[in-house]
Short mmCIF file of C-alpha atoms and ligand atoms in Angstrom, two decimals:
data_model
loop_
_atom_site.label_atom_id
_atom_site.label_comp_id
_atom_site.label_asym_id
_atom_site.label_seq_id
_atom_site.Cartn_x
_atom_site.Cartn_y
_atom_site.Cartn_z
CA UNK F 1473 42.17 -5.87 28.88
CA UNK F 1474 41.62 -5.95 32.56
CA UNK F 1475 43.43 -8.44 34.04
CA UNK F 1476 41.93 -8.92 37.28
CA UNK F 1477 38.72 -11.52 36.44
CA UNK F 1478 35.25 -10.83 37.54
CA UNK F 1479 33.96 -13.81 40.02
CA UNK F 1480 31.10 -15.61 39.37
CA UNK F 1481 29.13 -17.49 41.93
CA UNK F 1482 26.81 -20.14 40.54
CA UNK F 1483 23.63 -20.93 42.73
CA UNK F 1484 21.83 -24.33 41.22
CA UNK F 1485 23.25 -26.61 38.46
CA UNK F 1486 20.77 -28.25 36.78
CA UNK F 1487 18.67 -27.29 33.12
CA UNK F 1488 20.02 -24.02 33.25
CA UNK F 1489 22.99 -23.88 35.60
CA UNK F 1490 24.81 -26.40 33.96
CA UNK F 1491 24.41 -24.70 30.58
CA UNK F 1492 25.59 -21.39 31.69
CA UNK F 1493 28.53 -23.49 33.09
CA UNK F 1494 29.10 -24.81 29.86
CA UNK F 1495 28.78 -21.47 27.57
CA UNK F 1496 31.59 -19.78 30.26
CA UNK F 1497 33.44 -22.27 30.02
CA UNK F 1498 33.05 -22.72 25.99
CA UNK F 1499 32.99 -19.17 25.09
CA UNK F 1500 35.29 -17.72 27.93
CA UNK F 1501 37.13 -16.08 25.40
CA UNK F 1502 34.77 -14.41 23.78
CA UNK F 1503 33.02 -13.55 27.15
CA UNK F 1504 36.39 -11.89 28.27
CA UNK F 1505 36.77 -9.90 24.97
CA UNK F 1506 33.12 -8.56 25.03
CA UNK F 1507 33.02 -7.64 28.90
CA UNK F 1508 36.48 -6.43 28.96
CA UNK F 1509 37.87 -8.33 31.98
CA UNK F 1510 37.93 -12.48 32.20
CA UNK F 1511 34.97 -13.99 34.02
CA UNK F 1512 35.95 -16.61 36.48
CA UNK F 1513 33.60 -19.66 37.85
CA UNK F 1514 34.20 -18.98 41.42
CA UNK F 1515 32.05 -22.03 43.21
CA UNK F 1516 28.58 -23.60 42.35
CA UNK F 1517 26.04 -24.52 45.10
CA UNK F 1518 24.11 -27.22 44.78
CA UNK F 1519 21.63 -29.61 46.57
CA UNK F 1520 23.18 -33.19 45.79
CA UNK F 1521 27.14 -32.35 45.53
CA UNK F 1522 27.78 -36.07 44.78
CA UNK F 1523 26.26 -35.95 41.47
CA UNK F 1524 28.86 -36.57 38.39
CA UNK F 1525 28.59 -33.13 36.79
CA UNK F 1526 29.86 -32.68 33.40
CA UNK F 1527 32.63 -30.19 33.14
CA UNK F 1528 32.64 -28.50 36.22
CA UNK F 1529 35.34 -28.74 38.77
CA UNK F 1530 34.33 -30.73 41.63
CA UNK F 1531 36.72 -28.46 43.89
CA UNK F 1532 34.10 -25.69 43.03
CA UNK F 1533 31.16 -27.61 43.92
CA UNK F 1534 29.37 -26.61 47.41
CA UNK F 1535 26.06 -27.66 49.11
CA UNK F 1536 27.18 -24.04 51.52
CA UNK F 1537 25.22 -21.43 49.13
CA UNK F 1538 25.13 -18.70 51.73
CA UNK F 1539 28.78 -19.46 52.64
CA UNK F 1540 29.44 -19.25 48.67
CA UNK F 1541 27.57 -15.83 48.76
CA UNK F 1542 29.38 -14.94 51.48
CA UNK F 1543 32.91 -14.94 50.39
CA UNK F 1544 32.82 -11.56 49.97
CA UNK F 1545 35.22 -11.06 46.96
CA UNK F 1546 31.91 -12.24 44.19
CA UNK F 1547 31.38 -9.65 41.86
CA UNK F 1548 28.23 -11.38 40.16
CA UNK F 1549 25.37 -14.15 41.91
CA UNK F 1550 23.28 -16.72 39.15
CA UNK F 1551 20.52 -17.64 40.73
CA UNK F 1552 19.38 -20.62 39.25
CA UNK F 1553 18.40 -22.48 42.01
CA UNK F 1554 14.20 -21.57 41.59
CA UNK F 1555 11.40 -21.06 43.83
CA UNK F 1556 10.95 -18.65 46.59
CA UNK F 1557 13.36 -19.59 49.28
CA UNK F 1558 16.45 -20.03 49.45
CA UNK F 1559 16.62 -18.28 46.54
CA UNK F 1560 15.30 -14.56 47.72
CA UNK F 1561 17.39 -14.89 51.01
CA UNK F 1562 20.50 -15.60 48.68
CA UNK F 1563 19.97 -12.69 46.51
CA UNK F 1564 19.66 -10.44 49.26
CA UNK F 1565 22.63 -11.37 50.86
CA UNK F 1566 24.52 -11.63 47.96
CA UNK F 1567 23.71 -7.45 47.45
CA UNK F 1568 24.81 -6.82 51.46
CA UNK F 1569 28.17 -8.38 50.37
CA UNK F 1570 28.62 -6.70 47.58
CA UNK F 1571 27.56 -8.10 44.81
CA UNK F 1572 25.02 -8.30 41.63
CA UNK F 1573 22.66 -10.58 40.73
CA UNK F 1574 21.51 -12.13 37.75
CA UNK F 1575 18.79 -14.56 38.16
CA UNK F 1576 15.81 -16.80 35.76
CA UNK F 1577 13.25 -17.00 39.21
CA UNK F 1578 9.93 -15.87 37.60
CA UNK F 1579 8.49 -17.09 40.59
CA UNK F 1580 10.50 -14.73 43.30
CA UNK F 1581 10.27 -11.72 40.74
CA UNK F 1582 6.88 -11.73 40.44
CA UNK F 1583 6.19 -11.98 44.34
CA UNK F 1584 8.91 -9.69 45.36
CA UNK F 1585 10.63 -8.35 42.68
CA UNK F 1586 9.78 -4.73 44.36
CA UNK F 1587 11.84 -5.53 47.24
CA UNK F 1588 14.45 -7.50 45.37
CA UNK F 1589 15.05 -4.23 43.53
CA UNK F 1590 14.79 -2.01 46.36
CA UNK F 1591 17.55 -4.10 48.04
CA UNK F 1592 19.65 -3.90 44.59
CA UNK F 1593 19.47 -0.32 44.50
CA UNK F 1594 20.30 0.12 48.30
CA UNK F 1595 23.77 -1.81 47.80
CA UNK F 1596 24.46 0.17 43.99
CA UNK F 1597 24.18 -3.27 42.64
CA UNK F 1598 22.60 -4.42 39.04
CA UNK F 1599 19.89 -7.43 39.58
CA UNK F 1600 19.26 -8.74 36.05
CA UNK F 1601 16.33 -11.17 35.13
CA UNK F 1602 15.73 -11.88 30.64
CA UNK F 1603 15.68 -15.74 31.66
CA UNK F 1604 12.58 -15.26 33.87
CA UNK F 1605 10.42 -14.36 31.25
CA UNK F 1606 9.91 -16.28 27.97
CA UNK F 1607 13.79 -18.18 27.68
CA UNK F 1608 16.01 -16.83 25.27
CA UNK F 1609 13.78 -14.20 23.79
CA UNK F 1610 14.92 -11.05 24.15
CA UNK F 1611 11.78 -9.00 26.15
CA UNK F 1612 12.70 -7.29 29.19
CA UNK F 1613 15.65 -5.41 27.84
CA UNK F 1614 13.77 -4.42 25.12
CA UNK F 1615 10.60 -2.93 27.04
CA UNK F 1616 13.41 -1.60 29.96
CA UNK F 1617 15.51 -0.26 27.39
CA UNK F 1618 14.64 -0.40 23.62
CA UNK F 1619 10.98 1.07 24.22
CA UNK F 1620 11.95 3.43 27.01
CA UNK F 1621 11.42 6.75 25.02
CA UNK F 1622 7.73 4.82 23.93
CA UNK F 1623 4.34 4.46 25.43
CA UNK F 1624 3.37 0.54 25.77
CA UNK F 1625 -0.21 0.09 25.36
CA UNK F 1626 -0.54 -3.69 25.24
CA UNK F 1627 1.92 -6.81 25.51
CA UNK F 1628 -0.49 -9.85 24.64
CA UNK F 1629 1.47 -13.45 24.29
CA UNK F 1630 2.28 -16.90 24.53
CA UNK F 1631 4.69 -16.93 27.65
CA UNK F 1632 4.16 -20.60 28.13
CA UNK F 1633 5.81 -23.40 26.42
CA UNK F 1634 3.97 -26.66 27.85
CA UNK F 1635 0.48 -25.18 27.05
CA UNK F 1636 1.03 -24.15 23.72
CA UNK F 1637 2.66 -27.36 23.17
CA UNK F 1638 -1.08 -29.27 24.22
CA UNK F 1639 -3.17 -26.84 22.79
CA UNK F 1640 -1.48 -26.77 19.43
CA UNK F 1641 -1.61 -30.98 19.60
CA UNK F 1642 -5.15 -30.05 20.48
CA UNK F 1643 -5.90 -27.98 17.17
CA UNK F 1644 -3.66 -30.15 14.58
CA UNK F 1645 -4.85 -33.72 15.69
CA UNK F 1646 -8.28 -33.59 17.42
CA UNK F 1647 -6.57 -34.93 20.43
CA UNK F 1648 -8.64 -34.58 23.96
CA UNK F 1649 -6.67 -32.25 26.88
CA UNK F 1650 -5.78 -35.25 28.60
CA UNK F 1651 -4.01 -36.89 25.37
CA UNK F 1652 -2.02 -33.95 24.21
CA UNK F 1653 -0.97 -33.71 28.38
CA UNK F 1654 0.42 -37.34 28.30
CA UNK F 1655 2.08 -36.36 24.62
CA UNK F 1656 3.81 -33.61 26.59
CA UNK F 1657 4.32 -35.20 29.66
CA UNK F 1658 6.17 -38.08 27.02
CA UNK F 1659 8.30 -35.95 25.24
CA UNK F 1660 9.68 -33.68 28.27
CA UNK F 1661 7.66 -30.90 27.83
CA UNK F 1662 5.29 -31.27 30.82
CA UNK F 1663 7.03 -31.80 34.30
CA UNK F 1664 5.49 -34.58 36.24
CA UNK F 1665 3.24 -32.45 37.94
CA UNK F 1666 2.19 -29.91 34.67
CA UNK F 1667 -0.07 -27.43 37.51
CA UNK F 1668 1.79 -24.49 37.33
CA UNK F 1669 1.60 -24.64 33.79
CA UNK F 1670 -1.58 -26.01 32.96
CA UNK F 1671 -3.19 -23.74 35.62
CA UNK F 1672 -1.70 -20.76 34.08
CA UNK F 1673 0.35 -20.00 37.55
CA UNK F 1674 3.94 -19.99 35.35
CA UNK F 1675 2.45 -17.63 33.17
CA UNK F 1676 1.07 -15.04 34.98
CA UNK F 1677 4.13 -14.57 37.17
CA UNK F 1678 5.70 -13.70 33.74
CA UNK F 1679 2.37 -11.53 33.21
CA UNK F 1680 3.11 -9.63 36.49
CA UNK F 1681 6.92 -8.94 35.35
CA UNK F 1682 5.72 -7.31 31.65
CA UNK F 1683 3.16 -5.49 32.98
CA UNK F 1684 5.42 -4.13 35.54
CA UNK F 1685 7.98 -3.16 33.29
CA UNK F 1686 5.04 -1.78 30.19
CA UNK F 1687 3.49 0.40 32.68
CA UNK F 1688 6.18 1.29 34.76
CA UNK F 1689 3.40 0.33 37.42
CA UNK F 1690 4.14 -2.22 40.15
CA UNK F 1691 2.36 -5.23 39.71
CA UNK F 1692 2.02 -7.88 42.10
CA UNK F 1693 1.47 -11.93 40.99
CA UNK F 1694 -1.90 -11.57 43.06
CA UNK F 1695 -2.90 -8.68 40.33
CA UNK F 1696 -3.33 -10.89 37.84
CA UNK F 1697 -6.49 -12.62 36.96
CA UNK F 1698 -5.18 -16.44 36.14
CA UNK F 1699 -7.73 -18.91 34.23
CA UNK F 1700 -5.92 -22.22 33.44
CA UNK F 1701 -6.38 -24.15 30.20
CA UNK F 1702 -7.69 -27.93 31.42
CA UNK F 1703 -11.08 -27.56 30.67
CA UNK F 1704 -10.80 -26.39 26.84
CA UNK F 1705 -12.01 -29.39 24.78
CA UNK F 1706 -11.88 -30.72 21.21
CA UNK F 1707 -15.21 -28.79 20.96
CA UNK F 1708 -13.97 -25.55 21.22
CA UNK F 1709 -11.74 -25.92 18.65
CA UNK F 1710 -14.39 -27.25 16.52
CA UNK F 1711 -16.07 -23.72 17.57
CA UNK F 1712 -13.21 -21.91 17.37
CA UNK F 1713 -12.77 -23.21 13.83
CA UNK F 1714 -15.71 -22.21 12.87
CA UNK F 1715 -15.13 -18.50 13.57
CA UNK F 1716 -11.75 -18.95 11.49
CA UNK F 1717 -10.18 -18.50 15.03
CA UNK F 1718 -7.50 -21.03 17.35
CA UNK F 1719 -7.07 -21.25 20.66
CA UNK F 1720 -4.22 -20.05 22.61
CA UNK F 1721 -3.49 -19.74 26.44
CA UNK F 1722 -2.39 -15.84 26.26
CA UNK F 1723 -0.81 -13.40 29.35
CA UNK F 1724 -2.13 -9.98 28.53
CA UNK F 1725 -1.49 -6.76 29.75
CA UNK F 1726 -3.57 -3.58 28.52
CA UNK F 1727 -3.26 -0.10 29.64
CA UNK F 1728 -7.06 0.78 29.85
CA UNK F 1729 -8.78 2.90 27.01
CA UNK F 1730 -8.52 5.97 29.10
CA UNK F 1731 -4.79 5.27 29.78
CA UNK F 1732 -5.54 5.83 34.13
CA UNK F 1733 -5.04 1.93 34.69
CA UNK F 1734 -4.06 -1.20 33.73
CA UNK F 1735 -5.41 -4.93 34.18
CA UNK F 1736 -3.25 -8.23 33.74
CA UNK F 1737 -4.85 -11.63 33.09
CA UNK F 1738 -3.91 -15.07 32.09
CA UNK F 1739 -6.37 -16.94 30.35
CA UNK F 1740 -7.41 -19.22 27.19
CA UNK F 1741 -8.67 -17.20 23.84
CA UNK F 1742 -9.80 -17.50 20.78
CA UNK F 1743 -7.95 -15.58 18.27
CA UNK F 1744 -7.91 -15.10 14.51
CA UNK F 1745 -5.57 -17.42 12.46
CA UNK F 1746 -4.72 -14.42 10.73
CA UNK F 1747 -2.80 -13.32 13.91
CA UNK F 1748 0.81 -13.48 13.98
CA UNK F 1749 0.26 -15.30 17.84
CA UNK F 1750 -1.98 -18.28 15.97
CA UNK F 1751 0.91 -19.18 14.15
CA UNK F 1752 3.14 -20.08 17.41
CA UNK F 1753 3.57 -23.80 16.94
CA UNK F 1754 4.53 -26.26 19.51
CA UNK F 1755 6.44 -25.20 22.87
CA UNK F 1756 7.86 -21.97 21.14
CA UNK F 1757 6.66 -18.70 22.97
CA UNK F 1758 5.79 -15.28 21.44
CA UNK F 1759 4.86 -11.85 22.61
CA UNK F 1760 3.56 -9.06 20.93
CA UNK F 1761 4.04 -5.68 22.13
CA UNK F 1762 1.87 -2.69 20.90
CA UNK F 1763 2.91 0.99 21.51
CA UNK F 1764 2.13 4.40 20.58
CA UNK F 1765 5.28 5.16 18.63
CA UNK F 1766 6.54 1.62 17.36
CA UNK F 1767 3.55 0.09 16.58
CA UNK F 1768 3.99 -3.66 16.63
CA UNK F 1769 6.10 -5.73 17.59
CA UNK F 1770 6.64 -9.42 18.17
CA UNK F 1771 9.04 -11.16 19.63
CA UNK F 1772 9.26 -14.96 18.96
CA UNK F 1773 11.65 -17.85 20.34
CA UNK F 1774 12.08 -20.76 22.38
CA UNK F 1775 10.72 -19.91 25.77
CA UNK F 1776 12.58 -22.12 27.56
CA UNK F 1777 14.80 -25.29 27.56
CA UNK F 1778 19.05 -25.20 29.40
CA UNK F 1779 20.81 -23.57 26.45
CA UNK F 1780 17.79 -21.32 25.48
CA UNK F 1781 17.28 -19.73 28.77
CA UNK F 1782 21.16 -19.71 30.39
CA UNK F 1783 21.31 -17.37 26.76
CA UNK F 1784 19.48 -14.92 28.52
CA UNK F 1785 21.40 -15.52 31.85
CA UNK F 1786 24.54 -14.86 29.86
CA UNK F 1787 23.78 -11.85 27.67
CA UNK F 1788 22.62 -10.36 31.69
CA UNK F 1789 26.16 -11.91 33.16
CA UNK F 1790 27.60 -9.48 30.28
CA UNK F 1791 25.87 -6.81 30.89
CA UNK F 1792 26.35 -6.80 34.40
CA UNK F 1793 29.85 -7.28 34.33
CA UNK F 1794 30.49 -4.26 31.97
CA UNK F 1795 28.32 -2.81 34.35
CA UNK F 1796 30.58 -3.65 37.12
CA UNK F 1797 33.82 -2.69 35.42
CA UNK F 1798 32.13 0.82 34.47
CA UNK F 1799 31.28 1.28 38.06
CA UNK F 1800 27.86 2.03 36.92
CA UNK F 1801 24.66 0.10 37.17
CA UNK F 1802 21.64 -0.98 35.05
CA UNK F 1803 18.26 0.28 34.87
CA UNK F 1804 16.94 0.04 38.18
CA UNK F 1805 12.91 -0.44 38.69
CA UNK F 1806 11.08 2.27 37.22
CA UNK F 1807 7.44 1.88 38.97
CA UNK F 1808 6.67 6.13 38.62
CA UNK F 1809 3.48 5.61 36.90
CA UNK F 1810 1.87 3.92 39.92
CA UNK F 1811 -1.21 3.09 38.14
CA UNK F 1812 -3.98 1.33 39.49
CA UNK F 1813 -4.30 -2.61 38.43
CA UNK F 1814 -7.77 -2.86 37.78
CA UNK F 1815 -9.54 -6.12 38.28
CA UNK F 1816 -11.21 -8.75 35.32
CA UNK F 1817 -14.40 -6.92 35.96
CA UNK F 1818 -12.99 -3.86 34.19
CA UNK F 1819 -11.47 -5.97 31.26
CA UNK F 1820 -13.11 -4.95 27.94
CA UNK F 1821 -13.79 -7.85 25.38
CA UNK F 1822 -15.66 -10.32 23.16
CA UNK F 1823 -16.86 -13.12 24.09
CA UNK F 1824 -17.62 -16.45 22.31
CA UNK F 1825 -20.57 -18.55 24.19
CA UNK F 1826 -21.89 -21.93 23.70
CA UNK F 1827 -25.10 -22.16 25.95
CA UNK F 1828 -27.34 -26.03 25.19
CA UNK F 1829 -31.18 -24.95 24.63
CA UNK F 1830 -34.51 -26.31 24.32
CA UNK F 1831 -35.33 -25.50 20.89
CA UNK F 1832 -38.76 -23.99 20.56
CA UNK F 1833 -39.91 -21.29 19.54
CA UNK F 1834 -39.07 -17.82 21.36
CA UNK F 1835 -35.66 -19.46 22.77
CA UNK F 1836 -33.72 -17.00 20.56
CA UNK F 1837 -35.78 -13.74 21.83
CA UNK F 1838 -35.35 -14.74 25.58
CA UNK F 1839 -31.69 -15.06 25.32
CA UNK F 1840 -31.18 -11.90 23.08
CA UNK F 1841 -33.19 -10.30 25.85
CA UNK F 1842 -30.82 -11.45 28.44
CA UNK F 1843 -27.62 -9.85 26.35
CA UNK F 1844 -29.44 -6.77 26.22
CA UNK F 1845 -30.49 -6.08 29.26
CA UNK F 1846 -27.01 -6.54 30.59
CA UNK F 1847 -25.55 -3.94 27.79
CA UNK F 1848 -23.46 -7.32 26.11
CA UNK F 1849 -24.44 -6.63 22.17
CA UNK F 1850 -24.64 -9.84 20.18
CA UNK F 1851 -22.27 -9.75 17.29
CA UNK F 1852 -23.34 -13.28 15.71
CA UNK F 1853 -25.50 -15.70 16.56
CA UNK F 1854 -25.78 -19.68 15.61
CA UNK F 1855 -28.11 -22.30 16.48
CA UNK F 1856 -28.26 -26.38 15.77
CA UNK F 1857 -30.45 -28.63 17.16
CA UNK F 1858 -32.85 -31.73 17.04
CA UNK F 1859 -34.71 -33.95 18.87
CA UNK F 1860 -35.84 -30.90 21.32
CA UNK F 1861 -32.73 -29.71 22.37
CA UNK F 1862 -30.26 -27.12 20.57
CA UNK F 1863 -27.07 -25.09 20.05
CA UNK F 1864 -26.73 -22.13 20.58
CA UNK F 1865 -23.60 -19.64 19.93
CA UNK F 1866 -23.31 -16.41 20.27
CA UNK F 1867 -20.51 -14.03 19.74
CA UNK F 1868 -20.46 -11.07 21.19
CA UNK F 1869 -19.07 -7.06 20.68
CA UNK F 1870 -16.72 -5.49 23.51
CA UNK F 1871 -18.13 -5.93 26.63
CA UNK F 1872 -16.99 -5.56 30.15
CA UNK F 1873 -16.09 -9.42 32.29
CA UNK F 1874 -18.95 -8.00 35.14
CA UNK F 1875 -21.40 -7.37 32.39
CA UNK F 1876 -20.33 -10.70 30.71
CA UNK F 1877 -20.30 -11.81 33.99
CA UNK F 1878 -24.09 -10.58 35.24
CA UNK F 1879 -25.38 -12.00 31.59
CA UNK F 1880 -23.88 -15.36 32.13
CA UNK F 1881 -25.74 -15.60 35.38
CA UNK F 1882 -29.14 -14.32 34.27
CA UNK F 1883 -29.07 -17.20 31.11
CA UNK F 1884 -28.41 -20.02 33.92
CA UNK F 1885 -31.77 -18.99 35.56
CA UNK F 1886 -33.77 -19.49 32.13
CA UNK F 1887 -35.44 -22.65 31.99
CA UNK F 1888 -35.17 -22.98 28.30
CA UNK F 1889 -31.23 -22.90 29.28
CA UNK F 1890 -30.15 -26.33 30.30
CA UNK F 1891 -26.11 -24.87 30.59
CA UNK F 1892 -23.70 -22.64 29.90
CA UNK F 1893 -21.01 -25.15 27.50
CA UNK F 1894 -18.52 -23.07 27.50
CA UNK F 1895 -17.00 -19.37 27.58
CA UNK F 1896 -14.25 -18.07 25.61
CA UNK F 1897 -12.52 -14.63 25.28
CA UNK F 1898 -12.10 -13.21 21.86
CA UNK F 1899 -8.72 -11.45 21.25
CA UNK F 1900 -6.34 -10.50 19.14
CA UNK F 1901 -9.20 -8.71 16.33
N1 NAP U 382 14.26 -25.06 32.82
C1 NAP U 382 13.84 -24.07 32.02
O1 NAP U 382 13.60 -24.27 30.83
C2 NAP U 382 13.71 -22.68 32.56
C3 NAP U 382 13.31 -21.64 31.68
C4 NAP U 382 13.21 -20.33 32.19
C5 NAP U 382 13.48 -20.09 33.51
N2 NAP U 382 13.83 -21.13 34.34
C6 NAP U 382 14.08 -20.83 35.73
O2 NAP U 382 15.42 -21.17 36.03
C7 NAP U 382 15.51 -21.58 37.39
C8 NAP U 382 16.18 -22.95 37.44
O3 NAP U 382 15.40 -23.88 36.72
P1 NAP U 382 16.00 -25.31 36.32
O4 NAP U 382 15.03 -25.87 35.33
O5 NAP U 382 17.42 -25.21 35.93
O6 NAP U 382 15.83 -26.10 37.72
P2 NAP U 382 16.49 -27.48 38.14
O7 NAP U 382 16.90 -28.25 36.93
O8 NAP U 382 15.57 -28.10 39.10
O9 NAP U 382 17.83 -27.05 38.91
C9 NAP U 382 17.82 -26.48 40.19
C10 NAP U 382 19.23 -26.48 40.71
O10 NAP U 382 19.24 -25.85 41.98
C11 NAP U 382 19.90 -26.69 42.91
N3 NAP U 382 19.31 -26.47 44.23
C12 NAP U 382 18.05 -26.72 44.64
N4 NAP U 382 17.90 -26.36 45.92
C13 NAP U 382 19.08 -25.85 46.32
C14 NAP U 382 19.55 -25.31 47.53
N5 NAP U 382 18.76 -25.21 48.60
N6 NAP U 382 20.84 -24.88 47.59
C15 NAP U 382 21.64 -24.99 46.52
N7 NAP U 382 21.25 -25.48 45.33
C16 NAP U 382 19.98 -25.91 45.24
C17 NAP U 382 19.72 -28.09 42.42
O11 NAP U 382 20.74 -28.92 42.93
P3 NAP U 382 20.92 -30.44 42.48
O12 NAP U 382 21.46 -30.40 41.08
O13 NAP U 382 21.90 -31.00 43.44
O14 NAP U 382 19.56 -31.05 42.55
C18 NAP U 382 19.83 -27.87 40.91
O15 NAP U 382 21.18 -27.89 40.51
C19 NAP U 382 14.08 -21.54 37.93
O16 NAP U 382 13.85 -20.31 38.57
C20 NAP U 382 13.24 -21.63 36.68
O17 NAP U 382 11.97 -21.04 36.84
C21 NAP U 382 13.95 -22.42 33.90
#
């Protein structure tokens, strides 16, 4: 074995940090053995250095990250620190001086992960990023790597913990959005303020990093259509129910029919209970990946959580350091397709709509009319009502959003339509 060890500079020490801490520390051995050289904790940056932290060395602890970056003899920077800056300002210094990067910042990677890699591959560094997308589960090695020889058509999944976790209290106990978000809020799973979660922001930065991989297409966090999940009520799940369908708050990213471009959205769905995604429970994630060659896959785990996600950070710590002791480096960005990112507009899909209707006679015709004039063919259609006023739902065959879209709009304008309840994409079928 190597005897010289390969230094690790720690940047944030808190969920995650401290558990990658803990695993080098707790599996050192083993980490040694598998990388082939002994992996040292060579400092850990932090915000508050007075706090009592379990098992690390106070003598390593710093509040001086850049200084810590700076050393100049690091072989490998965790950043675990989050958000936008300090973090990308870190990472790039850490490649002028030398070293690699491993990091869990959906948030950075999404808005500048082009750059981030550009700098990488400027300094012949590795910069390494499982944790950023869906915790522990194994997802970007497998599309960087696993599925390079295949053509990705289509990664559709649950990328976000905290929303599966309410809509799944939704569907099993009736519960409002408002009492399955103070459930989650209770037991941990929603931070204090849930927006980037409940607005779907967490999730389509992950969106932006798989479709950027799939396609080998850049795709930037302002590509991707975003639709949070706070106004889905105990009345679309009645609805969705009824179609033998759940809901689920889903990133997707399709290569189009034709194969010239690709669209990325984040968004609540319907989708069968007979698909493998409707059986995603609780705050676990799952993605499923469809390509030309492979067929199917899912890929299903806890999506975050400390020892979950430093997993991730650890199995790219490895992996980098062979890296490093190889003199080699990783797969860098691979963005040759360059393939237009289409907007919502050019999304193909069905559509479940609840529209409230005065119920006389020729209501039905006038709203079929509507459907067809816009192209949007009506798949099924069913109406309650009493007392003068009705239900009406219809689902709907593939159609484009716009045409959707320009349907939705017309049926507002009817006067036998008192409103549009609510809208729901169909996917999964
Ligand atoms: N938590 C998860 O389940 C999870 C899952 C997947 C990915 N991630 C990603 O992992 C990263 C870390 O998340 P986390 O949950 O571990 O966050 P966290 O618990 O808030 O920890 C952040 C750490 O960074 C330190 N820090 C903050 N500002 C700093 C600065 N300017 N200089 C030095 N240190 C600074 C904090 O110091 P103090 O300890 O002194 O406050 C803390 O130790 C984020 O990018 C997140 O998106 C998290």
């Amino acid at each position: 074995m190597r005897k010289r060890p390969l230094k690790v500079a720690l940047l944030g020490c808190g969920v995650v940090g401290s558990e990658v801490a803990r695993i080098m520390t707790t599996h050192a051995d083993d980490l040694a053995a598998r990388i082939g050289a002994p992996v040292e904790l060579a400092g850990v940056a932090v915000r508050r250095p007075s706090k009592v932290r379990d098992g690390i060395d106070p003598a390593l602890v710093t509040t001086d990250a850049t200084g810590l970056v700076k050393r100049g003899d690091i072989d490998v920077v965790v950043e675990v620190i989050g958000g936008i800056e300090p973090a990308r300002s870190l990472i790039t210094t850490a490649f002028e001086y030398g070293a690699s990067v491993v990091s869990a910042n959906k948030a950075l990677l999404a808005q500048d992960g082009a750059a981030l890699h550009a700098a990488a591959e400027d300094h012949d560094a590795d910069l390494y990023y499982e944790a950023a997308v869906a915790g522990a589960i194994p997802l970007i090695r497998p599309l960087r790597e696993s599925l390079a020889g295949d053509k990705v058509n289509r990664v559709l999944g649950i990328v976000n913990g905290t929303t599966n976790f309410i809509l799944d209290k939704m569907d099993s106990t009736g519960a409002g959005y408002q009492e399955a978000l103070d459930e989650a809020t209770a037991l941990g799973y929603a931070e204090a303020d849930p927006t980037a979660d409940v607005e779907g922001f967490d999730a389509a930065a992950k969106a932006a990093i798989l479709a950027g991989i799939a396609f080998h297409t850049r795709v930037r966090l302002d590509d991707v259509y975003r639709e949070g999940m706070t106004e889905v009520t105990a009345s679309d799940f009645a609805s969705a129910r009824n179609m033998g369908c759940t809901i689920k708050l889903l990133a997707i990213c399709e290569r189009a029919a034709d194969g010239q471009s690709v669209t990325a959205r984040v968004h609540p769905a319907m989708i069968p209970l007979t698909h493998p995604l409707a059986s995603v429970r609780g705050a676990y994630n799952a993605v499923f990946v469809e390509s030309d060659a492979s067929g199917q896959l899912m890929f299903y785990g806890p999506g975050a959580g400390g020892a979950p996600t430093a997993s991730a950070v650890l199995g790219d710590l490895v992996a980098v350091c062979r890296n490093r002791l190889n003199g080699s480096t990783g797969p860098g960005e691979s963005a040759y397709a360059a393939l237009p990112v289409s907007g919502m507009g050019d999304v193909v899909t069905r559509y479940h709509i609840s529209l409230d209707v005065a119920d006389k006679p020729g209501v039905l015709a006038q709203v079929a009319t509507v459907f067809a004039e816009h192209g949007v063919s009506i798949d099924t259609v069913r109406q309650t009502g009493k007392d003068g006023e009705a239900s009406l739902v219809v689902v709907t065959h593939r159609a484009s959003d716009a045409a959707l879209g320009g349907t939705v709009e017309a049926l507002r304008k009817l006067d036998t339509v008192r409103g549009v309840a609510s809208i729901m994409r169909v996917e999964g079928e």
